[in-house]
Amino acid sequence: MRQAQAVRADPPAQSDAAGTLLNPRSIAIVGASDRSRWSSMLVQNLDATGFEGRLALVNPKGGTVHGRPAARSCAEIGAGIDLGVVVVPQDAVIDVVAELAEAGARSAMVLTSGFAETGEEGAERQRRLVETARARGVRLLGPNSLGFINLAENVFAWATPLRPLSRREGVGIVSQSGATALFLADLAHEQDIGLSHVIATGNEADLDGTVFLDYLVDHPATRSIAVFLETIRDPAAFIRSAERALASGKPLVALKVGASEVTARSAEAHTGALVGDDRVFEGICRQYGIIRVSSVEDLLVTADIAARTGMLRPGGLAVLSNSGGICEIAADRADACGLMMPELSGETSRKLRELIPGFGTPHNPLDLTGGIDPLRTEQIVRLIGGQEDYAAVLCPYYPVPSTPDQINERLTALHDGLSRGLKGLDIPGLLVSYTNAVVTDLTRSIVAKSDMPYHACGLDRALTALAGIARWSERKRSFAGRENVAAAVEGAGQGQAARPRSEHEALAFLAGHGVPVVPAHLVRSREEAAAAAAAIGGPAVVKIASPDIAHKSDIGGVILNLDGEEAVAEGFARVVEAARERKPEARIDGALVLPMRQGGLELFVGCSRDPQWGPVLAVGLGGIFVEVLKDVSLRLLPVSEAEVRRMLGELRGKALLDGQRGIPPADLDAVAAAVAAIGRAALSAGPELAALDVNPLWVRGDRVEALDAYFDWNAG
């Protein structure tokens, strides 16, 4: 198992290439014609948004295109080109990129499709495109891209119709799907969500999404990042970028497809993507504080709310509404999302009753009813938001008016009071519509006039977002960086002894790396078996010892709960006889005699090498939990003991670790130390290790032991 490399925190040099491409002062559209929908929309979008740079059009026939003169070649432009936009047929793309390079261009955006997403022939064409570009110092966005929108620097190099986007900071979007990027931009218009960038990376033949992710991490107008992923082409770069985003305090929200076999096939057909194991990616999201969502709407809404709230302090959520029903829904949904809703303190309740005589007993969530004096809402919000138990305050209320007939004096006063109260808090406060609401120019003007912290996304999406942001905030506070853990295994795998083949050798190997293991006696005769039983002094287990028999129970090679020297000696004879009958070709080293462990909890710990991500650690409860329910938590190796504690807390059956009838609570520190040591042992075994299973890892109180271990090695 190859040792993980330390992750650098400094931005990669390729981020400079992204900056040059995304902020050009001169653009040449090659292949422009009045019949080209792409070139027409590019020109319209750049003109409509007031692009201040120089825009040149290239058409082999020259003449007038889109109402302006066109050059016959890139060389004829006669001035520098920062960005070449390629909209020619696929067979001409490579020659055009070479021509752009000769004219001095250092960046090109290829909208043309028909490359790796179409199969082997297209993949070869894409390979030659990249080879041509790199040989000439040109960096590529695409092919099969719709372009980019740089709102922060006012470059709308996008090839389809766009709706107005007025707020030019907030969420930076990177999408491998152009249509999804366009939908997100449309949704931002509908919900009045601020964007800094929208980047459709297409096939990512040269510059991939992580390059633009790094760029957005460093961009001052980007406060959070939303990524739509069909695949991850450079896992190491993605991890580095995710760690940089976490360190910078910019929430990274991800929607990644590929959980199903159908989606994996579709992604490959779409962009030439090969989708990795979704369970591993889920573990990576938890490890690096990536907020994972399951819908396009949640992707943008979560990123928007995260951009406005930033990191939440430890604590729960306070909810205030004018509807008892909405309060009840909010409480149920918050619980389902994992959001705590601490009760109001006695002091807060007392002050509320003074503020609203006859109100009754206040609770969280707080139903203010429809009859509350709008002038008191500001005081109520500030009073509750001042309680230290809360990390955020959420107010689901009537939506901000979208038409003049919806405006009334009472609603305006109510919204103003809520807005002033929320903005006056030391913690984030959100005014959110009950359901997904319409946002019009009137809505935007009302919100802008009072700088209202308004979200038209509806209660459910707001709660989903806050839950993700709370998890990200906890990860941000606790994350120490993978590099610090990697230092603990520096030089691992060098000078190791021979590969452990048998269970006895496997347990010895683990013990040598600090893993607590069950005392095991390797015996080769009935007499040695009896002596081992005497040394154990209690019930014992006898297992066949052979490097060629992995599943010992299947051949009768394991006998449990043998008590006494004679019983153990007889057990030795039985397992050896069974092995010789059922596996005559197997090498027999003897048998293992081990003390019988009972009355504890069994865990499964596995280390394997994912073909995309590298060494991965899996932890779960044994038996039905791992075999049927697939209740496991995964991380990339190496991991710290603190990270293992987090993994244990993610298990659906985690309550069993708190103790059950006849079994004391598990010492989680001892468990975490053992699991982390197993991970280090796997890394130290070197790149030839395919998998290491410890099943079970027995736990009873503060006693932790590996009862069985199996190493699987790559051929060769």
PDB file of C-alpha atoms in Angstrom, residues 220-393:
ATOM      1  CA  PRO A 220     -11.446  38.039  -2.845  1.00  0.00           C
ATOM      2  CA  ALA A 221     -14.912  38.185  -4.466  1.00  0.00           C
ATOM      3  CA  THR A 222     -15.523  34.474  -3.850  1.00  0.00           C
ATOM      4  CA  ARG A 223     -16.878  33.685  -0.384  1.00  0.00           C
ATOM      5  CA  SER A 224     -17.917  30.089  -0.989  1.00  0.00           C
ATOM      6  CA  ILE A 225     -17.430  27.572  -3.796  1.00  0.00           C
ATOM      7  CA  ALA A 226     -19.980  25.259  -5.430  1.00  0.00           C
ATOM      8  CA  VAL A 227     -18.724  22.395  -7.604  1.00  0.00           C
ATOM      9  CA  PHE A 228     -20.635  19.967  -9.815  1.00  0.00           C
ATOM     10  CA  LEU A 229     -18.540  16.853 -10.419  1.00  0.00           C
ATOM     11  CA  GLU A 230     -18.922  13.908 -12.730  1.00  0.00           C
ATOM     12  CA  THR A 231     -15.401  12.686 -12.044  1.00  0.00           C
ATOM     13  CA  ILE A 232     -12.185  13.792 -10.373  1.00  0.00           C
ATOM     14  CA  ARG A 233      -9.266  13.465 -12.751  1.00  0.00           C
ATOM     15  CA  ASP A 234      -6.486  14.375 -10.334  1.00  0.00           C
ATOM     16  CA  PRO A 235      -7.409  13.111  -6.852  1.00  0.00           C
ATOM     17  CA  ALA A 236      -4.235  14.420  -5.187  1.00  0.00           C
ATOM     18  CA  ALA A 237      -4.827  17.912  -6.581  1.00  0.00           C
ATOM     19  CA  PHE A 238      -8.472  17.800  -5.520  1.00  0.00           C
ATOM     20  CA  ILE A 239      -7.530  16.889  -1.954  1.00  0.00           C
ATOM     21  CA  ARG A 240      -4.958  19.677  -1.862  1.00  0.00           C
ATOM     22  CA  SER A 241      -7.544  22.160  -3.140  1.00  0.00           C
ATOM     23  CA  ALA A 242     -10.155  20.990  -0.647  1.00  0.00           C
ATOM     24  CA  GLU A 243      -7.670  21.363   2.185  1.00  0.00           C
ATOM     25  CA  ARG A 244      -6.746  24.867   1.004  1.00  0.00           C
ATOM     26  CA  ALA A 245     -10.426  25.821   0.856  1.00  0.00           C
ATOM     27  CA  LEU A 246     -10.953  24.547   4.403  1.00  0.00           C
ATOM     28  CA  ALA A 247      -7.860  26.342   5.696  1.00  0.00           C
ATOM     29  CA  SER A 248      -8.959  29.588   4.030  1.00  0.00           C
ATOM     30  CA  GLY A 249     -12.399  29.471   5.629  1.00  0.00           C
ATOM     31  CA  LYS A 250     -14.227  29.274   2.299  1.00  0.00           C
ATOM     32  CA  PRO A 251     -16.936  26.594   2.405  1.00  0.00           C
ATOM     33  CA  LEU A 252     -16.704  24.082  -0.442  1.00  0.00           C
ATOM     34  CA  VAL A 253     -20.067  22.591  -1.456  1.00  0.00           C
ATOM     35  CA  ALA A 254     -20.101  19.612  -3.825  1.00  0.00           C
ATOM     36  CA  LEU A 255     -22.683  17.776  -5.885  1.00  0.00           C
ATOM     37  CA  LYS A 256     -21.043  14.644  -7.265  1.00  0.00           C
ATOM     38  CA  VAL A 257     -22.860  12.114  -9.388  1.00  0.00           C
ATOM     39  CA  GLY A 258     -21.867   8.478  -9.733  1.00  0.00           C
ATOM     40  CA  ALA A 259     -23.550   6.780  -6.788  1.00  0.00           C
ATOM     41  CA  SER A 260     -25.358   4.399  -9.131  1.00  0.00           C
ATOM     42  CA  GLU A 261     -24.122   2.228 -11.987  1.00  0.00           C
ATOM     43  CA  VAL A 262     -26.500   4.010 -14.377  1.00  0.00           C
ATOM     44  CA  THR A 263     -25.057   7.412 -13.447  1.00  0.00           C
ATOM     45  CA  ALA A 264     -21.513   6.134 -13.882  1.00  0.00           C
ATOM     46  CA  ARG A 265     -22.279   5.001 -17.440  1.00  0.00           C
ATOM     47  CA  SER A 266     -24.014   8.299 -18.224  1.00  0.00           C
ATOM     48  CA  ALA A 267     -21.097  10.355 -16.904  1.00  0.00           C
ATOM     49  CA  GLU A 268     -18.639   8.434 -19.065  1.00  0.00           C
ATOM     50  CA  ALA A 269     -20.758   9.068 -22.148  1.00  0.00           C
ATOM     51  CA  HIS A 270     -21.159  12.724 -21.225  1.00  0.00           C
ATOM     52  CA  THR A 271     -17.620  13.930 -20.611  1.00  0.00           C
ATOM     53  CA  GLY A 272     -15.424  10.876 -20.882  1.00  0.00           C
ATOM     54  CA  ALA A 273     -15.472  10.599 -17.086  1.00  0.00           C
ATOM     55  CA  LEU A 274     -14.636   7.490 -15.079  1.00  0.00           C
ATOM     56  CA  VAL A 275     -16.446   7.666 -11.771  1.00  0.00           C
ATOM     57  CA  GLY A 276     -14.722   6.523  -8.568  1.00  0.00           C
ATOM     58  CA  ASP A 277     -16.227   4.682  -5.603  1.00  0.00           C
ATOM     59  CA  ASP A 278     -18.922   6.950  -4.204  1.00  0.00           C
ATOM     60  CA  ARG A 279     -18.500   5.663  -0.649  1.00  0.00           C
ATOM     61  CA  VAL A 280     -14.855   6.687  -0.680  1.00  0.00           C
ATOM     62  CA  PHE A 281     -15.775  10.151  -1.921  1.00  0.00           C
ATOM     63  CA  GLU A 282     -18.316  10.469   0.884  1.00  0.00           C
ATOM     64  CA  GLY A 283     -15.559   9.703   3.383  1.00  0.00           C
ATOM     65  CA  ILE A 284     -13.282  12.269   1.748  1.00  0.00           C
ATOM     66  CA  CYS A 285     -16.005  14.907   2.069  1.00  0.00           C
ATOM     67  CA  ARG A 286     -16.255  14.217   5.787  1.00  0.00           C
ATOM     68  CA  GLN A 287     -12.469  14.163   6.149  1.00  0.00           C
ATOM     69  CA  TYR A 288     -11.886  17.499   4.408  1.00  0.00           C
ATOM     70  CA  GLY A 289     -15.003  19.410   5.387  1.00  0.00           C
ATOM     71  CA  ILE A 290     -16.654  19.338   1.965  1.00  0.00           C
ATOM     72  CA  ILE A 291     -20.393  19.965   2.271  1.00  0.00           C
ATOM     73  CA  ARG A 292     -21.942  17.306   0.065  1.00  0.00           C
ATOM     74  CA  VAL A 293     -25.457  17.847  -1.300  1.00  0.00           C
ATOM     75  CA  SER A 294     -27.781  15.768  -3.452  1.00  0.00           C
ATOM     76  CA  SER A 295     -29.520  18.304  -5.712  1.00  0.00           C
ATOM     77  CA  VAL A 296     -28.611  21.232  -7.923  1.00  0.00           C
ATOM     78  CA  GLU A 297     -30.888  23.514  -5.903  1.00  0.00           C
ATOM     79  CA  ASP A 298     -29.232  22.537  -2.616  1.00  0.00           C
ATOM     80  CA  LEU A 299     -25.823  23.071  -4.216  1.00  0.00           C
ATOM     81  CA  LEU A 300     -26.470  26.744  -4.913  1.00  0.00           C
ATOM     82  CA  VAL A 301     -28.624  27.538  -1.877  1.00  0.00           C
ATOM     83  CA  THR A 302     -26.162  25.936   0.546  1.00  0.00           C
ATOM     84  CA  ALA A 303     -23.225  27.750  -1.035  1.00  0.00           C
ATOM     85  CA  ASP A 304     -25.152  31.039  -0.898  1.00  0.00           C
ATOM     86  CA  ILE A 305     -26.107  30.715   2.758  1.00  0.00           C
ATOM     87  CA  ALA A 306     -22.570  29.582   3.605  1.00  0.00           C
ATOM     88  CA  ALA A 307     -21.170  32.630   1.808  1.00  0.00           C
ATOM     89  CA  ARG A 308     -23.290  34.857   4.029  1.00  0.00           C
ATOM     90  CA  THR A 309     -22.923  33.076   7.370  1.00  0.00           C
ATOM     91  CA  GLY A 310     -19.319  31.967   7.250  1.00  0.00           C
ATOM     92  CA  MET A 311     -18.238  29.658  10.062  1.00  0.00           C
ATOM     93  CA  LEU A 312     -20.819  29.050  12.785  1.00  0.00           C
ATOM     94  CA  ARG A 313     -19.762  28.984  16.413  1.00  0.00           C
ATOM     95  CA  PRO A 314     -20.529  25.830  18.448  1.00  0.00           C
ATOM     96  CA  GLY A 315     -24.184  25.671  19.382  1.00  0.00           C
ATOM     97  CA  GLY A 316     -27.652  24.993  18.084  1.00  0.00           C
ATOM     98  CA  LEU A 317     -30.374  26.729  16.124  1.00  0.00           C
ATOM     99  CA  ALA A 318     -33.090  29.099  17.327  1.00  0.00           C
ATOM    100  CA  VAL A 319     -36.244  29.322  15.205  1.00  0.00           C
ATOM    101  CA  LEU A 320     -38.853  32.090  15.350  1.00  0.00           C
ATOM    102  CA  SER A 321     -41.951  32.165  13.165  1.00  0.00           C
ATOM    103  CA  ASN A 322     -45.469  33.539  13.086  1.00  0.00           C
ATOM    104  CA  SER A 323     -46.858  30.056  12.379  1.00  0.00           C
ATOM    105  CA  GLY A 324     -47.130  27.243  14.899  1.00  0.00           C
ATOM    106  CA  GLY A 325     -47.283  24.714  12.085  1.00  0.00           C
ATOM    107  CA  ILE A 326     -44.077  26.022  10.548  1.00  0.00           C
ATOM    108  CA  CYS A 327     -42.422  25.853  13.982  1.00  0.00           C
ATOM    109  CA  GLU A 328     -43.366  22.184  14.289  1.00  0.00           C
ATOM    110  CA  ILE A 329     -42.124  21.410  10.773  1.00  0.00           C
ATOM    111  CA  ALA A 330     -38.881  23.249  11.506  1.00  0.00           C
ATOM    112  CA  ALA A 331     -38.316  21.232  14.690  1.00  0.00           C
ATOM    113  CA  ASP A 332     -38.873  17.915  12.890  1.00  0.00           C
ATOM    114  CA  ARG A 333     -36.683  18.821   9.923  1.00  0.00           C
ATOM    115  CA  ALA A 334     -33.907  20.224  12.117  1.00  0.00           C
ATOM    116  CA  ASP A 335     -33.824  16.963  14.066  1.00  0.00           C
ATOM    117  CA  ALA A 336     -33.718  14.945  10.835  1.00  0.00           C
ATOM    118  CA  CYS A 337     -30.818  17.107   9.605  1.00  0.00           C
ATOM    119  CA  GLY A 338     -28.875  16.673  12.834  1.00  0.00           C
ATOM    120  CA  LEU A 339     -29.307  20.278  13.986  1.00  0.00           C
ATOM    121  CA  MET A 340     -29.650  20.829  17.726  1.00  0.00           C
ATOM    122  CA  MET A 341     -32.380  23.176  18.952  1.00  0.00           C
ATOM    123  CA  PRO A 342     -31.508  24.019  22.581  1.00  0.00           C
ATOM    124  CA  GLU A 343     -34.323  25.239  24.801  1.00  0.00           C
ATOM    125  CA  LEU A 344     -34.607  28.865  25.798  1.00  0.00           C
ATOM    126  CA  SER A 345     -32.851  29.585  29.068  1.00  0.00           C
ATOM    127  CA  GLY A 346     -34.849  30.529  32.144  1.00  0.00           C
ATOM    128  CA  GLU A 347     -33.497  34.073  31.926  1.00  0.00           C
ATOM    129  CA  THR A 348     -34.455  34.409  28.254  1.00  0.00           C
ATOM    130  CA  SER A 349     -37.952  33.035  28.950  1.00  0.00           C
ATOM    131  CA  ARG A 350     -38.445  35.449  31.849  1.00  0.00           C
ATOM    132  CA  LYS A 351     -37.450  38.455  29.748  1.00  0.00           C
ATOM    133  CA  LEU A 352     -39.714  37.308  26.920  1.00  0.00           C
ATOM    134  CA  ARG A 353     -42.698  37.124  29.272  1.00  0.00           C
ATOM    135  CA  GLU A 354     -41.905  40.647  30.458  1.00  0.00           C
ATOM    136  CA  LEU A 355     -41.689  41.801  26.854  1.00  0.00           C
ATOM    137  CA  ILE A 356     -44.906  40.038  25.814  1.00  0.00           C
ATOM    138  CA  PRO A 357     -47.290  39.840  28.824  1.00  0.00           C
ATOM    139  CA  GLY A 358     -49.722  36.926  28.704  1.00  0.00           C
ATOM    140  CA  PHE A 359     -47.659  35.110  26.100  1.00  0.00           C
ATOM    141  CA  GLY A 360     -47.395  31.884  28.095  1.00  0.00           C
ATOM    142  CA  THR A 361     -44.318  29.671  28.284  1.00  0.00           C
ATOM    143  CA  PRO A 362     -41.870  30.439  25.461  1.00  0.00           C
ATOM    144  CA  HIS A 363     -40.094  27.562  23.720  1.00  0.00           C
ATOM    145  CA  ASN A 364     -37.622  26.995  20.898  1.00  0.00           C
ATOM    146  CA  PRO A 365     -38.973  27.063  18.217  1.00  0.00           C
ATOM    147  CA  LEU A 366     -40.914  30.180  19.180  1.00  0.00           C
ATOM    148  CA  ASP A 367     -44.370  30.759  17.707  1.00  0.00           C
ATOM    149  CA  LEU A 368     -44.858  34.524  17.750  1.00  0.00           C
ATOM    150  CA  THR A 369     -48.377  34.128  16.265  1.00  0.00           C
ATOM    151  CA  GLY A 370     -49.827  36.488  13.723  1.00  0.00           C
ATOM    152  CA  GLY A 371     -50.853  39.042  16.323  1.00  0.00           C
ATOM    153  CA  ILE A 372     -47.440  40.054  17.628  1.00  0.00           C
ATOM    154  CA  ASP A 373     -46.621  43.741  17.552  1.00  0.00           C
ATOM    155  CA  PRO A 374     -44.204  44.212  14.620  1.00  0.00           C
ATOM    156  CA  LEU A 375     -42.342  46.851  16.605  1.00  0.00           C
ATOM    157  CA  ARG A 376     -41.381  44.243  19.206  1.00  0.00           C
ATOM    158  CA  THR A 377     -40.021  41.691  16.771  1.00  0.00           C
ATOM    159  CA  GLU A 378     -36.600  43.344  16.699  1.00  0.00           C
ATOM    160  CA  GLN A 379     -36.314  43.118  20.497  1.00  0.00           C
ATOM    161  CA  ILE A 380     -37.484  39.503  20.541  1.00  0.00           C
ATOM    162  CA  VAL A 381     -34.998  38.433  17.876  1.00  0.00           C
ATOM    163  CA  ARG A 382     -32.108  40.150  19.639  1.00  0.00           C
ATOM    164  CA  LEU A 383     -33.066  38.696  22.996  1.00  0.00           C
ATOM    165  CA  ILE A 384     -33.149  35.117  21.743  1.00  0.00           C
ATOM    166  CA  GLY A 385     -30.117  35.553  19.488  1.00  0.00           C
ATOM    167  CA  GLY A 386     -28.126  36.761  22.475  1.00  0.00           C
ATOM    168  CA  GLN A 387     -28.373  33.390  24.229  1.00  0.00           C
ATOM    169  CA  GLU A 388     -24.966  31.682  24.099  1.00  0.00           C
ATOM    170  CA  ASP A 389     -26.456  28.261  23.263  1.00  0.00           C
ATOM    171  CA  TYR A 390     -27.289  29.382  19.736  1.00  0.00           C
ATOM    172  CA  ALA A 391     -25.059  29.486  16.667  1.00  0.00           C
ATOM    173  CA  ALA A 392     -27.707  30.913  14.311  1.00  0.00           C
ATOM    174  CA  VAL A 393     -31.249  32.266  14.281  1.00  0.00           C
TER     175      VAL A 393
END
